[in-house]
XYZ file of C-alpha atoms in Angstrom:
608
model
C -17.187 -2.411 3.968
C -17.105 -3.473 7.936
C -19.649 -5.307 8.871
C -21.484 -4.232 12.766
C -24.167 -6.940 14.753
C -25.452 -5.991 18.194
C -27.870 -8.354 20.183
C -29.354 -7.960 23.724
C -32.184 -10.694 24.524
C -32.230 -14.053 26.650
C -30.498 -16.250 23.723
C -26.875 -17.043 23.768
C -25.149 -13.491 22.266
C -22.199 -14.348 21.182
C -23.331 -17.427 19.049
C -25.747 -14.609 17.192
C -23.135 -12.755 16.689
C -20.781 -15.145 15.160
C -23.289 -16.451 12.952
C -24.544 -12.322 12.037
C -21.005 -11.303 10.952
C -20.766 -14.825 9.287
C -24.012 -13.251 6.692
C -22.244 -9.864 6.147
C -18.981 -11.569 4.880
C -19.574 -10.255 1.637
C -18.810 -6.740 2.413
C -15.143 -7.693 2.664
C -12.732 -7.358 6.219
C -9.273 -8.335 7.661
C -10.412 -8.824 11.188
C -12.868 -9.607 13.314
C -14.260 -9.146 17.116
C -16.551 -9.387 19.657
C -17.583 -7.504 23.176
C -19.791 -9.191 25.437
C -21.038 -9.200 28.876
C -20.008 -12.470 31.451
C -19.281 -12.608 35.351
C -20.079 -8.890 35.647
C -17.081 -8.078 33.173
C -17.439 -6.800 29.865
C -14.712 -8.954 28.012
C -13.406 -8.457 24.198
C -12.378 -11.170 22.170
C -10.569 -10.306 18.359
C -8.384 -11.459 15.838
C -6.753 -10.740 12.622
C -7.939 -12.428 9.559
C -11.099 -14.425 8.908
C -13.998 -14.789 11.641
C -12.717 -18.756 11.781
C -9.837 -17.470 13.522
C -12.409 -15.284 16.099
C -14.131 -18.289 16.519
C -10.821 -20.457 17.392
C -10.334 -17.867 20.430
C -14.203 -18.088 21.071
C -14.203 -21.882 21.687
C -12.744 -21.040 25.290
C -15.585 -17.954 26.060
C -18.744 -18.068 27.622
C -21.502 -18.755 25.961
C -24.479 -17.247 27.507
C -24.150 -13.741 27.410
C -27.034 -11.949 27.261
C -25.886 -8.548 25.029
C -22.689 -7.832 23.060
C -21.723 -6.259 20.132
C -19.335 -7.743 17.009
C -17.729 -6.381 14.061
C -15.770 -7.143 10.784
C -13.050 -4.518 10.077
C -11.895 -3.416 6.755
C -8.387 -1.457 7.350
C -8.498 2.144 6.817
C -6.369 3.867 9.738
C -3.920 1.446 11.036
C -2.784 -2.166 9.361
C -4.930 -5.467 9.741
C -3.812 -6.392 13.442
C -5.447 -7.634 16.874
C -4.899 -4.100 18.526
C -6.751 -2.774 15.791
C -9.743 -4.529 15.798
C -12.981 -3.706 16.860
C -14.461 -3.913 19.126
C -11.999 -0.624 21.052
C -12.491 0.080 24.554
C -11.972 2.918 27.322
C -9.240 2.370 29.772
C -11.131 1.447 32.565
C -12.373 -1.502 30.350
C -16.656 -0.457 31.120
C -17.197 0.844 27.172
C -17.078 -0.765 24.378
C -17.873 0.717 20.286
C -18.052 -0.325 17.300
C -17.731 1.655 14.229
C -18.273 1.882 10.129
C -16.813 5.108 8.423
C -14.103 7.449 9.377
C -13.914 10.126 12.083
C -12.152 13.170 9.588
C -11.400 15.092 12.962
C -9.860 12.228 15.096
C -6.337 13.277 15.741
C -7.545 16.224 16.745
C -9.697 14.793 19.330
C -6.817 12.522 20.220
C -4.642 15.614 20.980
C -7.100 16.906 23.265
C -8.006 13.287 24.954
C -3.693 13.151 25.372
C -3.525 16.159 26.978
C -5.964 15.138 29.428
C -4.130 12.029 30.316
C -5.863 9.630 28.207
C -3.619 6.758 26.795
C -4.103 5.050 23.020
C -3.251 1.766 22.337
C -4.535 1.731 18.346
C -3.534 2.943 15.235
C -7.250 3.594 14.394
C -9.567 6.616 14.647
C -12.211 4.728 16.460
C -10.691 4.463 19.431
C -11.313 7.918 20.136
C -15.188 7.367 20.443
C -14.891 4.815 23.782
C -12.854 7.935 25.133
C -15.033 10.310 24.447
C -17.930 9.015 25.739
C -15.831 8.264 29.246
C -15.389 11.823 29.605
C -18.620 12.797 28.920
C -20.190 9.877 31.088
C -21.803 11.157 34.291
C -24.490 7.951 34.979
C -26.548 7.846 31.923
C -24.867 5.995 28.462
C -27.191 7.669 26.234
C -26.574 11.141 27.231
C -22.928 10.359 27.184
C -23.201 8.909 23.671
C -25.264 11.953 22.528
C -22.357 14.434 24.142
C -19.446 12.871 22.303
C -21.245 12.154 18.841
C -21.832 16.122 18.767
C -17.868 15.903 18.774
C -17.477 14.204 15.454
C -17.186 14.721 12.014
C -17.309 12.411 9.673
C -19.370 9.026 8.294
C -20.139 7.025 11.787
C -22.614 3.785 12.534
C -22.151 2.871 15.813
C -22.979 0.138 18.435
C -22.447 1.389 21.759
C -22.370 -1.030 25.001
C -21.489 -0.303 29.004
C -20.440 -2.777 31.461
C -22.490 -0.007 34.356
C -25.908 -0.252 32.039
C -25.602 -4.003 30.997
C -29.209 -4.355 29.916
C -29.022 -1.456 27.230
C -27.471 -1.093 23.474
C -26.804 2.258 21.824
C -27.090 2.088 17.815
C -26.228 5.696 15.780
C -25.966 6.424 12.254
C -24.474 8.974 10.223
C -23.470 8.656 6.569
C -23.348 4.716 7.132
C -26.122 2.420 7.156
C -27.436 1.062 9.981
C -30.564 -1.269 10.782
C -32.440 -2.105 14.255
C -33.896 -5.420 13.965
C -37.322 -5.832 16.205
C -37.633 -9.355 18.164
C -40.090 -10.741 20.469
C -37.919 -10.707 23.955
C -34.797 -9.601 21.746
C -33.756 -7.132 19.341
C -30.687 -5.962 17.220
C -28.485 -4.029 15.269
C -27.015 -4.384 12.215
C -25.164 -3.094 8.927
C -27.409 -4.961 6.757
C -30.609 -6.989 7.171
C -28.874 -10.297 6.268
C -27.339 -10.412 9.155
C -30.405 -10.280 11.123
C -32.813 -12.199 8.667
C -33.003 -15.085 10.411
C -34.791 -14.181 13.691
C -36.936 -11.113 12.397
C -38.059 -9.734 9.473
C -39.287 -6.128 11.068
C -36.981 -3.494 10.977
C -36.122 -0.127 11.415
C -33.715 1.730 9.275
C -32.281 4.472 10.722
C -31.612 7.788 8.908
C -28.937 10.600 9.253
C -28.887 11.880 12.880
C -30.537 9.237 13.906
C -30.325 7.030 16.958
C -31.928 4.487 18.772
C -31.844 2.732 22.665
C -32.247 -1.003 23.199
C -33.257 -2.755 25.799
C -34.351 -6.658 25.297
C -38.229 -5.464 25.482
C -38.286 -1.929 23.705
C -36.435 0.769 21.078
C -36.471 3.872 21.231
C -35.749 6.004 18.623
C -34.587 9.376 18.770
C -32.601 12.545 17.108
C -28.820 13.474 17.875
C -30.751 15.782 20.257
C -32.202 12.913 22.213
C -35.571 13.842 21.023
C -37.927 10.603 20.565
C -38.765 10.014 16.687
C -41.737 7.627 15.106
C -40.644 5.087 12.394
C -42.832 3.177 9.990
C -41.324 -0.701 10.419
C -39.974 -2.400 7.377
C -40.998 -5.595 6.342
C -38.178 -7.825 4.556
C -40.098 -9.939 1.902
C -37.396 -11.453 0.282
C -36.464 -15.289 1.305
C -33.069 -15.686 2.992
C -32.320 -18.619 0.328
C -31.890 -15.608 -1.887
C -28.734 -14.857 0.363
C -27.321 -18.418 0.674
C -25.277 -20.521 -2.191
C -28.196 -22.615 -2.980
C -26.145 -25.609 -4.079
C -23.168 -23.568 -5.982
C -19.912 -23.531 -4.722
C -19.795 -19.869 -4.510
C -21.834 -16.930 -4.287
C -20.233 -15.651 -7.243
C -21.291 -18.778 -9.431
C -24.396 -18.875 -8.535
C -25.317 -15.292 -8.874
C -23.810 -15.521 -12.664
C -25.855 -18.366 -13.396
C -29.036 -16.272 -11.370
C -28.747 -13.685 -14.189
C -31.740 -15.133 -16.608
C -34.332 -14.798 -14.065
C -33.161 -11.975 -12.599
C -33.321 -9.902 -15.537
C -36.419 -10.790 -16.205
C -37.737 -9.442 -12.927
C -35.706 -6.337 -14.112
C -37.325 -5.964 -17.326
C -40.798 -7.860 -18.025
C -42.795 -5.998 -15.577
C -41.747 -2.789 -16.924
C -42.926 -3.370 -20.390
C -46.465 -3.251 -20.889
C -48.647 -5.212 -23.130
C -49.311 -2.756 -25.106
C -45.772 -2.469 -25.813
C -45.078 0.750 -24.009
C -42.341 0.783 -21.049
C -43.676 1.761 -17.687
C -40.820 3.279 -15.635
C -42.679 2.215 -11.959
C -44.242 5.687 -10.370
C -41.877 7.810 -12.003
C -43.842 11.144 -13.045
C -42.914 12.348 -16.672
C -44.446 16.010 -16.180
C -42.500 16.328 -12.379
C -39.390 14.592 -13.850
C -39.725 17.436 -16.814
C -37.992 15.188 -19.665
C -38.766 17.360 -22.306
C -36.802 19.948 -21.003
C -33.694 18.548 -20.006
C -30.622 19.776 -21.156
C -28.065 17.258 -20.059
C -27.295 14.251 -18.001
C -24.846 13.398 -15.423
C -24.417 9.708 -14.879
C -22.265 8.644 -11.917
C -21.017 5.592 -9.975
C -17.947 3.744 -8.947
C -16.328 0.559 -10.516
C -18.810 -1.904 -11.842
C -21.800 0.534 -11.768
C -19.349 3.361 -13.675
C -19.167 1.082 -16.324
C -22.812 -0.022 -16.555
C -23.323 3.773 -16.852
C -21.087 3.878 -19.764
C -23.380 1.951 -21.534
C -25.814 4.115 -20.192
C -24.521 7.046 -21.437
C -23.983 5.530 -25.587
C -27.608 4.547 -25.051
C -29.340 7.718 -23.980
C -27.058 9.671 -26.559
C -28.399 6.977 -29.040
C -31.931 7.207 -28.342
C -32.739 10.198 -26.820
C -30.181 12.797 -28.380
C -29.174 14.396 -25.222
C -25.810 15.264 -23.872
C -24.312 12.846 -21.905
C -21.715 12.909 -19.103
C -20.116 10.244 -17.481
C -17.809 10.487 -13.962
C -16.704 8.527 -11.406
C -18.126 9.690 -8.133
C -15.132 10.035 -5.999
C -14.291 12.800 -8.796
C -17.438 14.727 -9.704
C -17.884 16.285 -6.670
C -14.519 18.075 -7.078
C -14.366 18.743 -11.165
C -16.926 21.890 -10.625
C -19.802 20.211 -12.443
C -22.192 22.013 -14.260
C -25.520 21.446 -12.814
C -28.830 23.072 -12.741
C -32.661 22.646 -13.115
C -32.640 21.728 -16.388
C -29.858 18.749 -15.620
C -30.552 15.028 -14.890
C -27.965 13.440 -12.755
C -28.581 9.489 -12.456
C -26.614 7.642 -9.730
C -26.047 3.892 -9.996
C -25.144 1.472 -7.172
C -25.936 -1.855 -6.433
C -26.066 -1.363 -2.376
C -27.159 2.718 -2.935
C -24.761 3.560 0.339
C -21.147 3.880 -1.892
C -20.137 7.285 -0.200
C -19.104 9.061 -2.901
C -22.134 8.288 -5.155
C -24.011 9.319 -2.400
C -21.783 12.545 -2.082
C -22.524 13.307 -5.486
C -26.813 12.840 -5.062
C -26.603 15.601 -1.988
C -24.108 17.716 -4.155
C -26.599 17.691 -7.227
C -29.789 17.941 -5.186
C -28.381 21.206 -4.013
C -27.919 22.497 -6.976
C -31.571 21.915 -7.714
C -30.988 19.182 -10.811
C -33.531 16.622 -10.215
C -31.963 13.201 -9.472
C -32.952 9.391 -10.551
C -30.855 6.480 -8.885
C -30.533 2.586 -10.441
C -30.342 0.983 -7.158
C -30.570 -2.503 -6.206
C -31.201 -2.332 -2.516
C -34.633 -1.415 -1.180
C -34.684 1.509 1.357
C -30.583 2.476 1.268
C -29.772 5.743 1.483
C -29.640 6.332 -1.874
C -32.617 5.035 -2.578
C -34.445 6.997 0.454
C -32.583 10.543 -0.841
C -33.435 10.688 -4.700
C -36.139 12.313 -6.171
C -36.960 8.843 -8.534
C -36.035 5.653 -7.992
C -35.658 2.534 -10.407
C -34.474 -0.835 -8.481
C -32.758 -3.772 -10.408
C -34.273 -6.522 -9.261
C -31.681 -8.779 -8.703
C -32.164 -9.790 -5.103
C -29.459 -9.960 -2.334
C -25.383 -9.821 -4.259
C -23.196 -11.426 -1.793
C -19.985 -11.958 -3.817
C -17.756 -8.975 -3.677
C -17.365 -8.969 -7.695
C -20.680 -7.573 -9.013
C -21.766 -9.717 -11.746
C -26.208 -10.053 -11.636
C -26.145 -6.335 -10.549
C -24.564 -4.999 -13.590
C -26.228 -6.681 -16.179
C -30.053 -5.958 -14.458
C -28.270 -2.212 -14.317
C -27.203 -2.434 -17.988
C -30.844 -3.110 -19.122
C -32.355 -1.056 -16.907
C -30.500 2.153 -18.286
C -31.207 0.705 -22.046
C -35.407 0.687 -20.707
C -34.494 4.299 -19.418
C -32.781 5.356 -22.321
C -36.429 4.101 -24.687
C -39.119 5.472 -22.295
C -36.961 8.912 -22.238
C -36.786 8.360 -25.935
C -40.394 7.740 -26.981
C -41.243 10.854 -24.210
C -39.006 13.628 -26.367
C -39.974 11.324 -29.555
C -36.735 10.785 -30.584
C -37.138 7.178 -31.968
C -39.011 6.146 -34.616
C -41.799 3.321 -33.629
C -40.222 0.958 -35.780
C -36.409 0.855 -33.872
C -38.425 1.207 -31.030
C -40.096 -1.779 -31.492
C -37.158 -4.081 -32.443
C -34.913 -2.317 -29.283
C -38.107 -3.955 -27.261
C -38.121 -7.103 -29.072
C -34.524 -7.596 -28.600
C -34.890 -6.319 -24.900
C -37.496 -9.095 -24.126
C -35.187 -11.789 -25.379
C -32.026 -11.435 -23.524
C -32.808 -13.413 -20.441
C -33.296 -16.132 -22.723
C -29.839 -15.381 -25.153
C -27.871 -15.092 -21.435
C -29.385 -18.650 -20.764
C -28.410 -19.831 -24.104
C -24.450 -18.398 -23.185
C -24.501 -20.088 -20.027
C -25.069 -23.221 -21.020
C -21.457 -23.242 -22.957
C -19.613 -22.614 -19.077
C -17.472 -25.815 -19.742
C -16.117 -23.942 -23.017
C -15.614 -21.243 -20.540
C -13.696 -23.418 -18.208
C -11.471 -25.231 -20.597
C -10.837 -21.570 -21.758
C -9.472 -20.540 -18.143
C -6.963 -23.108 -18.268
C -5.158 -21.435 -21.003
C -5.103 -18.501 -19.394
C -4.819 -19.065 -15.303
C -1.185 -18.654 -15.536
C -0.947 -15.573 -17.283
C 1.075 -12.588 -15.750
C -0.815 -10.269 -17.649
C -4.149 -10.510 -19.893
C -5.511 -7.504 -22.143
C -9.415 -6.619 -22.705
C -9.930 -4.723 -26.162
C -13.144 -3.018 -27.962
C -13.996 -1.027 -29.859
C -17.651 1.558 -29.197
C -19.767 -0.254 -26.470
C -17.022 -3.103 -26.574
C -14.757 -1.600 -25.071
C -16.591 -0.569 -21.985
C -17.479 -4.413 -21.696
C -13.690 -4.987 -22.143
C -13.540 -2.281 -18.868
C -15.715 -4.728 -16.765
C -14.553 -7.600 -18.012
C -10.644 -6.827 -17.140
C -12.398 -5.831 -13.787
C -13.550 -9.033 -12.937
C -10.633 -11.160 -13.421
C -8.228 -8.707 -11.657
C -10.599 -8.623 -8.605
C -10.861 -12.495 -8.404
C -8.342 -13.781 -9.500
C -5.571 -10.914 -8.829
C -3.764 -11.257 -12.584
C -3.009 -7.659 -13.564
C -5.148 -7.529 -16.828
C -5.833 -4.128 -18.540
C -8.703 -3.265 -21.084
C -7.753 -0.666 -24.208
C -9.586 1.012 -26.900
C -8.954 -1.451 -29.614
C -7.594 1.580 -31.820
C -5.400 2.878 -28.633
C -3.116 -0.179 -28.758
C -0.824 1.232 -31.585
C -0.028 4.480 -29.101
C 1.827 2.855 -26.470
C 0.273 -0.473 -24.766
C 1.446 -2.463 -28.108
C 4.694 -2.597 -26.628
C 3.830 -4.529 -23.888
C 2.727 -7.234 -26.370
C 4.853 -10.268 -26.634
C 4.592 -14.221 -27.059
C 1.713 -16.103 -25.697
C 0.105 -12.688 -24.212
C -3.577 -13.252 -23.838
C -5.732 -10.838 -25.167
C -9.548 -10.873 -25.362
C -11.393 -8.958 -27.845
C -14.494 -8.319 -27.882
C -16.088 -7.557 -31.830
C -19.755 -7.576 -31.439
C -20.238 -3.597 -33.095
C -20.966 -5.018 -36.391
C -20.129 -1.285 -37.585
C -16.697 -1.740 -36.242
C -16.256 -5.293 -36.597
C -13.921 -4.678 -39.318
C -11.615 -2.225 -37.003
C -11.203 -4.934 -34.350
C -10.549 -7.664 -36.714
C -7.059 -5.510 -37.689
C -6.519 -4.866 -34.632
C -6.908 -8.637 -33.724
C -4.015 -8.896 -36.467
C -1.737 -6.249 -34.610
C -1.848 -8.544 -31.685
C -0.795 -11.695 -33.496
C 1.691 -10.796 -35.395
C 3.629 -9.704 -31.838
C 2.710 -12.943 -30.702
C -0.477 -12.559 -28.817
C -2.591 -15.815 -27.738
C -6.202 -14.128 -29.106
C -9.485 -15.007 -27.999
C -12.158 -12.970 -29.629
C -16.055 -12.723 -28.720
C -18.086 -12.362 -31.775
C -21.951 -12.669 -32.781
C -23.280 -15.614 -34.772
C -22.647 -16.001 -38.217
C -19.550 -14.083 -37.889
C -17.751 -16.679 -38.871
C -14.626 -15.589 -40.643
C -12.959 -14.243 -37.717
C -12.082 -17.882 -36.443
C -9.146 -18.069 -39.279
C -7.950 -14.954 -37.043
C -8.366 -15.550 -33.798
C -6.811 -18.641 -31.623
C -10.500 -19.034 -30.008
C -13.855 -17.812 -30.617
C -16.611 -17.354 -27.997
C -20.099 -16.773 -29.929
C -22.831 -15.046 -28.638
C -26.591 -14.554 -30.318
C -26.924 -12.174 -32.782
C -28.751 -9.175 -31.692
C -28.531 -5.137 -32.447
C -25.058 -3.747 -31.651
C -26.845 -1.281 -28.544
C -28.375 -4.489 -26.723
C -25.177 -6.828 -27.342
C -23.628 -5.743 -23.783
C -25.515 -7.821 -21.706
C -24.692 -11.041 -23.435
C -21.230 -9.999 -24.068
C -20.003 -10.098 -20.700
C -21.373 -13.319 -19.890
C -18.294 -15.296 -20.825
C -16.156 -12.658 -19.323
C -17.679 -13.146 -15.856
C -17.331 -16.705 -16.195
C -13.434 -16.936 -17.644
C -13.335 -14.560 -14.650
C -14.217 -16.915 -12.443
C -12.827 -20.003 -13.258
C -9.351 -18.489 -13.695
C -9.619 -17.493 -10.214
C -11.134 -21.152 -8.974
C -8.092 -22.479 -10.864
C -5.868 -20.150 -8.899
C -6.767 -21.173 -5.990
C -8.480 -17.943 -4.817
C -11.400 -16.908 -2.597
C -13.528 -16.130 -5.053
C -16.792 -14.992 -2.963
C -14.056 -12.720 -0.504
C -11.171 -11.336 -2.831
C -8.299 -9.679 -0.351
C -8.466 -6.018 -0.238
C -11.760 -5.577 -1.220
C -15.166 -4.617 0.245
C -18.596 -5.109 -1.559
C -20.155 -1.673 0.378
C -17.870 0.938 0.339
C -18.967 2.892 2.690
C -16.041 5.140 2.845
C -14.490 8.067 0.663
């Protein structure tokens, strides 16, 4: 969610910029801008829409500007528009910010900026910052900068430039992420390290109340207090092919298709050969298992509903208590948390505000906390007492799709090793959970090699006004993310139901030719959902069902059948929602939508 790049060094700034906020894309915007320094004026350049249309304006700029600062906006005070773009300036036009998050006490620093005669031009709360730091700004940015951040509240990453100090950048984080990346002769900032990947792999990430200076030639780091801090550099290991299409059409393709390998880096090195699982570094006797009462599992969209699965698997396994919320509502539904409670958080980038909300709230009520994060060194990652990372490498697409399934079989590995700690599983299902475990990446392999099926199966469907998801026990959570992914991409309203559910209202929105997509891979309910397969019909529904091998006799009920292998009804959620993910996509290709950017949406949210 908005996307910031700073650079001050002796290349040409605004072409690293450009191509910077080109690599954080994926976090989803509406508009786009630049500030840079040329002629001894610090100029602004932004526009509405995509960063093609930035670059349009940029074709007539300078381009040998040694420092500027450039940012993707996603809309949160004020519409999509040129005025309210970033980068905002002061009125004398020597200041320039950018900004991720939201200032919660901004109109009533505009009131008092009014009253002194200052004069907005935005919708936004940003544009408060610029003005801020002119009041405060006697001769020396940083001290100005340190003034007006005491002045906020709220979630703020900033990138601070003056036209009177043209040879230093200001960077300062607080409840949104920000990087410094170190150069020879040059150095950076950034909201993520892709942007910066491909001129340095050293960087520092900066923590709450944290800030830094930049010259071309040095950093500094340093408290809210402007007190100087040491930082250990991190070293970015990962290849930036990882972040690029690699031959697909689209991010989102080719991270589907990524999904065998990258579950294996999930799961094989956590499974010993002596057929144990080995949870990384995590400490059973500090993590306590044996005496924990209940569990908390929270998240937000995709990684809620991997920690549904979660939850059916540690109740399964481990017989203990399990309680499932979406972040942005835990925090206020007076949850009851002590010592003796788990909470797990789950998020792919580990900075989604309100997860992260939830960590600090449960950390202060002393329950010891465990994240499923796929990001090394976020802030959820950094602020939990354990940490277990899906290793599914960088997720540019917007719609999640690698990081749910490596999140999926992560919590069923967390779910055995808490298991076989409180000896709650006998060796034997154990065993076969393992067994079944080792051979997914293969099975997913296997489903992905029927994506023409997939794609003929889109074309029935890319029309549609509406498409139902229903399932019955752990389908119907896949049925959750499933209807997920084709309403993000593709923008078709589609709605997932408990199976049993339909008969108590929804069945009345059943007519001729609706799709609806069932998923009956509980063999224990397989039964139930064939009925309810029936109910659909006979209103006129155009059924497509999901179904293990060998269950053959539900083909004389529904109009298609996707197969995948047969494996125990726990472990079938990782396969299952391989066909989803792909009729997700290709309805959208066929649609004509941007599949990798869907409108409205952000891949960080960084915001509550």
């Amino acid at each position: 969610m908005c996307g910031i790049v700073g650079y001050i060094g002796d290349k040409h700034a605004i072409e690293l910029l450009t191509c910077g906020l080109e690599k954080l894309e994926y976090r989803g915007y509406d508009s786009a801008g630049v500030a840079f320094i040329d002629e001894n004026k610090l100029k602004i350049v932004k526009s509405k829409g995509r960063l093609n249309n930035l670059e349009e304006k940029l074709e007539v700029s300078p381009k040998h500007s040694h420092i500027g600062i450039g940012h993707t906006r996603w809309a949160t005070h004020g519409e999509p528009s040129d005025i309210n773009s970033h980068p905002h300036q002061n009125k004398k036009g020597n200041i320039a910010v950018v900004h991720n998050g939201i200032i919660e006490n901004y109109l009533e620093i505009k009131e008092e900026l009014i009253k002194k005669g200052y004069e907005f031009v935005s919708e936004t709360d940003t544009e408060v910052i610029p003005y801020l730091i002119d009041m405060y700004y006697e001769g020396d940015l940083k001290e100005s900068v340190i003034k007006a951040i005491k002045r906020l509240k709220g979630s703020f990453a900033l990138g601070i430039m003056s036209l009177d100090e043209p040879d230093k950048l200001i960077a300062v984080r607080k409840d949104s992420p920000l990087i410094i990346g170190i150069g020879q002769g040059e150095n950076f900032i950034a909201s993520d390290i892709p942007a910066v990947i491909d001129w340095t792999r050293e960087i520092y990430i900066l923590e709450n109340g944290e800030m830094a200076e930049l010259t071309k030639d040095n950093v500094i780091l340093m408290d809210f207090d402007g007190n100087p801090i040491e930082k250990e550099v991190y070293k970015v290991t990962w290849n930036i092919d990882e972040a690029q299409k690699g031959g697909y059409d689209h991010f989102m393709l080719k991270e589907i298709f990524e999904q065998p390998k990258v579950l294996k880096d999930t799961l094989f090195p956590r499974i010993g050969n002596d057929g144990r699982i080995r949870l990384d570094d995590i400490d059973t006797n500090s993590l306590d298992i044996e005496n924990i009462e209940k569990i908390y599992i929270v998240a937000c969209g995709t990684a809620y509903h991997a920690g549904l699965v979660g939850k059916k698997l540690i109740e399964k396994y481990a017989k203990i208590p399990v309680i499932t919320d979406v972040a942005s509502e835990f925090r206020y539904n007076n949850p009851f948390i002590d010592e003796k409670t788990l909470l797990i958080v789950v998020s792919q980038s580990g900075e989604t505000a309100d997860t992260l909300a939830a960590l600090r709230l449960a950390k202060k009520k002393k329950a010891k906390t465990l994240a499923i994060c796929n990001v090394v060194g976020s802030s959820i990652a950094r602020e939990v007492d354990y940490i277990l990372y899906t290793w599914a490498g960088p997720e540019i697409a917007v719609a999640s799709t690698k990081a749910y399934t490596t999140q999926v079989v992560l919590l069923a590995l967390l779910a055995l090793y808490i298991a076989d700690v409180r000896k709650t599983i006998d060796e034997d299902e154990y065993k076969k959970a393992l067994e079944v475990l080792n051979s997914i990446p293969d099975d997913v392999e296997k489903i992905l090699r029927s994506k023409s099926k997939l794609e003929d199966i889109a074309s029935h469907l890319y029309k549609s006004r509406d498409i139902f998801y229903i399932g019955r026990g752990l389908d119907y959570y896949v049925a959750m993310e499933g209807s997920l992914k084709l309403k993000e991409v593709s923008y078709i309203h589609s709605e997932a139901m408990a199976a049993g559910e339909l008969k108590h209202g929804t069945l009345a929105l059943i007519e001729k030719d609706t799709p609806v997509i069932a998923l009956a891979t509980q063999d224990y309910l397989y039964d139930k959902v064939i009925s309810n397969i029936k109910e659909v019909k006979a209103r006129g529904a155009y059924t497509i069902a999901i179904a293990k091998e060998g269950n053959n006799e539900i083909e004389g009920v529904a109009d298609l059948v996707i197969y995948i292998p047969d494996v125990i009804n726990e472990l079938a959620v990782p396969l299952a929602i391989i066909p989803l993910q792909l009729i997700a996509y290709y309805v959208a290709i066929q649609r004509g939508c941007d599949v990798d950017k869907p409108r409205n949406l952000a891949k960080s949210v960084t915001v509550e």
